[in-house]
Structures are given as structure tokens and as C-alpha cells.
Short mmCIF file of C-alpha atoms in Angstrom, two decimals:
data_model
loop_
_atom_site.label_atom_id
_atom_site.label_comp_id
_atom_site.label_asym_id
_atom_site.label_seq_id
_atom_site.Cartn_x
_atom_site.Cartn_y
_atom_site.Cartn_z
CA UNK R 257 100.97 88.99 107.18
CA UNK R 258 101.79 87.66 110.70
CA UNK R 259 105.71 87.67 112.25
CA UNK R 260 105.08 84.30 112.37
CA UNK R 261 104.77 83.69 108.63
CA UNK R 262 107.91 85.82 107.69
CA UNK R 263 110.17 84.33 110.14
CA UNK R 264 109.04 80.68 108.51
CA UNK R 265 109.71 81.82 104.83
CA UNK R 266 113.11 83.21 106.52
CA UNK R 267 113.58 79.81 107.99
CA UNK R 268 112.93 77.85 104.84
CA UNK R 269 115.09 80.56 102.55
CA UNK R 270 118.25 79.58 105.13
CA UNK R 271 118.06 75.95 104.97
CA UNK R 272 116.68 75.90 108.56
CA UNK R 273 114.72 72.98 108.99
CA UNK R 274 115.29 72.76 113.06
CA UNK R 275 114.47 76.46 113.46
CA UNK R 276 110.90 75.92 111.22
CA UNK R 277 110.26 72.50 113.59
CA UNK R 278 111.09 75.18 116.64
CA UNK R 279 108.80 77.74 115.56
CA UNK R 280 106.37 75.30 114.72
CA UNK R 281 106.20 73.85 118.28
CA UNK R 282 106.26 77.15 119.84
CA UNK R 283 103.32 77.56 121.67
CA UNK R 284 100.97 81.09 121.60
CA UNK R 285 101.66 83.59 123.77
CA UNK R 286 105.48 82.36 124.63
CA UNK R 287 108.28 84.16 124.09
CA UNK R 288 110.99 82.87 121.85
CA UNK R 289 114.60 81.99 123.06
CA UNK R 290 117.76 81.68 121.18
CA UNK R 291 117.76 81.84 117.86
CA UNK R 292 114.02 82.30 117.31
CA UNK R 293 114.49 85.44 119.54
CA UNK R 294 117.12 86.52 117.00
CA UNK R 295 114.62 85.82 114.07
CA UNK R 296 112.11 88.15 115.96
CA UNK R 297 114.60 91.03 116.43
CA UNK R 298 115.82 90.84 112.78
CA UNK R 299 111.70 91.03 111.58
CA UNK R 300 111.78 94.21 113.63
CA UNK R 301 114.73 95.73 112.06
CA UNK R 302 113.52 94.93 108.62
CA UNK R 303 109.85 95.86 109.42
CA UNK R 304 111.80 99.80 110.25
CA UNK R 305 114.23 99.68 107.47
CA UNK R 306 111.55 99.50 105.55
CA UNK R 307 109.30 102.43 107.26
CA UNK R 308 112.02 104.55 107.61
CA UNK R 309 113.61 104.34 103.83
CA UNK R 310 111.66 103.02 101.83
CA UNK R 311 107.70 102.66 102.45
CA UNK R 312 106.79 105.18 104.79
CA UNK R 313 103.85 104.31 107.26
CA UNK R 314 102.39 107.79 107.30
CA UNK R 315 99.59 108.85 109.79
CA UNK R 316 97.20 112.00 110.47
CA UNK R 317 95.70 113.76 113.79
CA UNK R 318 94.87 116.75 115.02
CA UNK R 319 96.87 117.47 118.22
CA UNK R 320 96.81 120.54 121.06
CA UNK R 321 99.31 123.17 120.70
CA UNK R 322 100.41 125.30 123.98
CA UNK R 323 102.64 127.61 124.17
CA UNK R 324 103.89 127.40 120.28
CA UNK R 325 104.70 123.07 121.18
CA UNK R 326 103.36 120.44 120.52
CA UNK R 327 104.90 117.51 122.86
CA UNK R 328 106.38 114.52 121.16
CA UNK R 329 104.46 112.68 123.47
CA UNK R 330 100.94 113.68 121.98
CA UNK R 331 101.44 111.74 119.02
CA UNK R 332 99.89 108.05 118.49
CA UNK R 333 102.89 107.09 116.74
CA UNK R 334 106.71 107.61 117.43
CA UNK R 335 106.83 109.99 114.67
CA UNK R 336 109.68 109.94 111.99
CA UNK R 337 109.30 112.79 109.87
CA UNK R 338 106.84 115.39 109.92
CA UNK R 339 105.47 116.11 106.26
CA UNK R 340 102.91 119.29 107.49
CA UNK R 341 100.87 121.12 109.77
CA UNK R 342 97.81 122.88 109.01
CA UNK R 343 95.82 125.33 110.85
CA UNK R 344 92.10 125.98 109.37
CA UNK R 345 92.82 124.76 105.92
CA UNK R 346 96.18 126.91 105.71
CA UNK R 347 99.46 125.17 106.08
CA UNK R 348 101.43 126.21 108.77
CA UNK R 349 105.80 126.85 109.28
CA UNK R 350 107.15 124.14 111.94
CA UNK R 351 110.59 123.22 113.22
CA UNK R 352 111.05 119.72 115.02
CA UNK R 353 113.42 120.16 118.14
CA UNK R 354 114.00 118.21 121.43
CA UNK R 355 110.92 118.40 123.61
CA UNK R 356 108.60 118.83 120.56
CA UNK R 357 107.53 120.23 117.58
CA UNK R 358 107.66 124.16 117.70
CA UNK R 359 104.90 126.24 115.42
CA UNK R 360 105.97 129.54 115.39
CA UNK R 361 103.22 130.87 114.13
CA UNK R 362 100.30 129.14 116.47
CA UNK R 363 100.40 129.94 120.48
CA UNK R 364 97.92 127.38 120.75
CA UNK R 365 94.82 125.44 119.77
CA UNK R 366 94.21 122.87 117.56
CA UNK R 367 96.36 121.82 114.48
CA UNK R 368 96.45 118.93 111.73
CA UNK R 369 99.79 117.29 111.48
CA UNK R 370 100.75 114.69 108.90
CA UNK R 371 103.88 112.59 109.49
CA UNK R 372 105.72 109.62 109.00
CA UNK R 373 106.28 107.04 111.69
CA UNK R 374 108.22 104.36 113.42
CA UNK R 375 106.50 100.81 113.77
CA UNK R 376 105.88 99.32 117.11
CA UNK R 377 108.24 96.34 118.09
CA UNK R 378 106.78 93.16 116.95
CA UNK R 379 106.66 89.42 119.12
CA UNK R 380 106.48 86.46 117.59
CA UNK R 381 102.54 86.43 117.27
CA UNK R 382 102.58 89.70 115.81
CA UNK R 383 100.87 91.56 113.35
CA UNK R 384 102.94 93.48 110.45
CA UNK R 385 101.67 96.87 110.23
CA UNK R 386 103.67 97.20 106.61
CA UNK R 387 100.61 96.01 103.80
CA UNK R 388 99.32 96.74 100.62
CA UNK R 389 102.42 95.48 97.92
CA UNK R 390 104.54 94.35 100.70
CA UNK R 391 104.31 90.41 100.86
CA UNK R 392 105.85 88.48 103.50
CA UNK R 393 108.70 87.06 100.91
CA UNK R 394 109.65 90.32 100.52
CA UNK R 395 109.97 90.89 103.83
CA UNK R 396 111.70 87.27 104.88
CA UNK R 397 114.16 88.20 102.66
CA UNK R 398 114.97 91.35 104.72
CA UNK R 399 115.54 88.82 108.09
CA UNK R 400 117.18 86.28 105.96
CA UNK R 401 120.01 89.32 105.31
CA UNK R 402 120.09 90.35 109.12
CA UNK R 403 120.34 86.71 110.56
CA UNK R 404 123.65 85.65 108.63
CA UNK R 405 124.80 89.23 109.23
CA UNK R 406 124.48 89.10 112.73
CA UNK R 407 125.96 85.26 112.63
CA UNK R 408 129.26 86.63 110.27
CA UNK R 409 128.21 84.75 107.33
CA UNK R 410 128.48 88.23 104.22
CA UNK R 411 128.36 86.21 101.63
CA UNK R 412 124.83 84.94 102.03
CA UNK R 413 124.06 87.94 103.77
CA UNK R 414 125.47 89.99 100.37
CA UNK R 415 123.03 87.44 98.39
CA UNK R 416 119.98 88.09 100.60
CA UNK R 417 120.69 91.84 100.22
CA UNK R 418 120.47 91.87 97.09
CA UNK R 419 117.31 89.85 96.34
CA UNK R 420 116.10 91.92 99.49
CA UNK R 421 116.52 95.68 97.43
CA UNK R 422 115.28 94.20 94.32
CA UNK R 423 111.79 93.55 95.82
CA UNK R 424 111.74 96.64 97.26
CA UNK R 425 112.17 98.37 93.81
CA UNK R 426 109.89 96.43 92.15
CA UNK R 427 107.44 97.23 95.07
CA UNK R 428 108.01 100.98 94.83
CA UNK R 429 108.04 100.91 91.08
CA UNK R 430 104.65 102.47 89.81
CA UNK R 431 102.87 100.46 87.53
CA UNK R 432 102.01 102.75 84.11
CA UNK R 433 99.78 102.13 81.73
CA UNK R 434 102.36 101.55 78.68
CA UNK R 435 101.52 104.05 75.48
CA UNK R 436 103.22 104.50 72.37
CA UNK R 437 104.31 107.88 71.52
CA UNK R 438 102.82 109.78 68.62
CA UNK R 439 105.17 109.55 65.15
CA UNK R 440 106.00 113.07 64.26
CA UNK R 441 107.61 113.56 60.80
CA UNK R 442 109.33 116.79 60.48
#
């Protein structure tokens, strides 16, 4: 799922047939202005929304501790939420604070952290980093709901809200295997 495909649904869900003919003519490689710039900015919000409360993007490496830290700065990603850190096999205590994460229990060497993360910024000819069950209609109704908020119009952004959260649910929903239970006559 490119930017560029969610921020066409987006366009065609708002009745915008001069920003679709805009984005269509944009050339590769050149950066949107106006209201396509707006588009872009409310794909990014969405594409976070949705990483930060709903579908985490979660990630795993094995960083350098010194001195009881390990520096934000280490990580790959702009982590989130920190889920845990392990030290030969064993799980390890952690606290996140300013400058890093403290382990109180490791002075240094090497440790396994699992966390949740941020998404990088998107441009137009972007890449969406959220997959799997998350379709670019879901997702173009997420930008839908930020463009008329950020141009005053609630009520359609009230409408695209809630056709946003109901894909989301029916994304996070598991799908089970439906059983009848056993009859049990007393």
C-alpha cells in the first residue's frame, strides 16, 4: 500500500475530483503543495494513530548497555513502548527515563529489547509500513476524518470517524473458529 493510493481513495471518499486530477498529474519525486500537502500530513497522522493505539509496529534488537543505559539513540526505531529486555535468556527489570532506558540490573554488555515504535514520516511516494489486515480503505478513511477536521467541517469528519473505528475493530477482531458448546443436562 503506497501514500499515494490512500490519499486517492481519500480523494474519491470526499468528492474530490480536482484533488485526484492533482495527484494524478503530480510528477515522482515532487513535493506536494496545498492541499495535497495537507493530504500527506493527515496519512502521517493516521499511519501513527494507528501504531500508537491500535496496531502496534513492534520491533527486536540487541543493543549495548554502558553504564546501566541504553541511549535512546541506539534504537532503529523511535521507540514507543518498551515491552522487555532480556539478558541470556532471563528477562531483565527496566525503567524508561530521559536520556535512555536504565537496566538496573546490567552495568553493561549486550541485551535483547522488544518494543513498540513510531513510524517514519511518509511523502507522497511513500511506502506504508502498517500491513498485514490493514488495507488502504481502512486507512483513507483515517485521512478522510483529519482533512475535514482540519478544514472545520465535524459533521463529515464525525461520519468518517466513525466508519474509520469500525474498520479498525473489525481489523483487530480475531477471527475464531465458531464451535457449539456441549449440551449438558443436569
Amino acid at each position: 500500500m503506497t501514500v499515494k493510493e490512500v490519499l486517492a481513495l481519500a480523494a474519491e471518499h470526499l468528492g474530490r475530483a480536482d484533488l485526484l486530477k492533482e495527484l494524478e498529474a503530480l510528477p515522482e519525486n515532487t513535493a506536494p503543495k496545498g492541499e495535497l500537502a495537507s493530504l500527506v500530513r493527515c496519512y502521517n497522522l493516521v499511519e501513527n494513530e494507528l501504531a500508537i493505539d491500535y496496531l502496534p509496529l513492534k520491533a527486536e534488537e540487541v543493543l549495548e548497555a554502558e553504564g546501566h543505559m541504553v541511549a535512546w539513540s541506539s534504537f532503529s526505531y523511535a521507540p514507543a513502548g518498551v515491552r522487555s529486555v532480556k539478558r541470556m535468556g532471563g528477562e531483565t527489570a527496566f525503567e524508561p527515563r530521559k536520556e535512555g532506558l536504565y537496566l538496573p540490573a546490567v552495568a553493561s554488555g549486550r541485551v535483547r529489547v522488544r518494543y513498540c515504535y513510531s513510524p517514519e514520516p511518509k511523502g507522497i511516494d511513500g511506502e506504508g509500513e502498517l500491513g498485514g489486515r490493514v488495507t488502504a480503505r481502512l486507512v483513507s478513511f483515517g485521512v478522510a476524518r483529519e482533512f475535514c477536521l482540519s478544514r472545520g467541517m465535524f459533521e463529515e469528519a464525525k461520519l468518517w470517524d466513525s466508519r474509520f473505528l469500525d474498520a479498525v475493530r473489525a481489523v483487530g477482531v480475531p477471527r475464531r473458529a465458531l464451535s457449539v458448546r456441549p449440551r449438558r443436562w443436569v
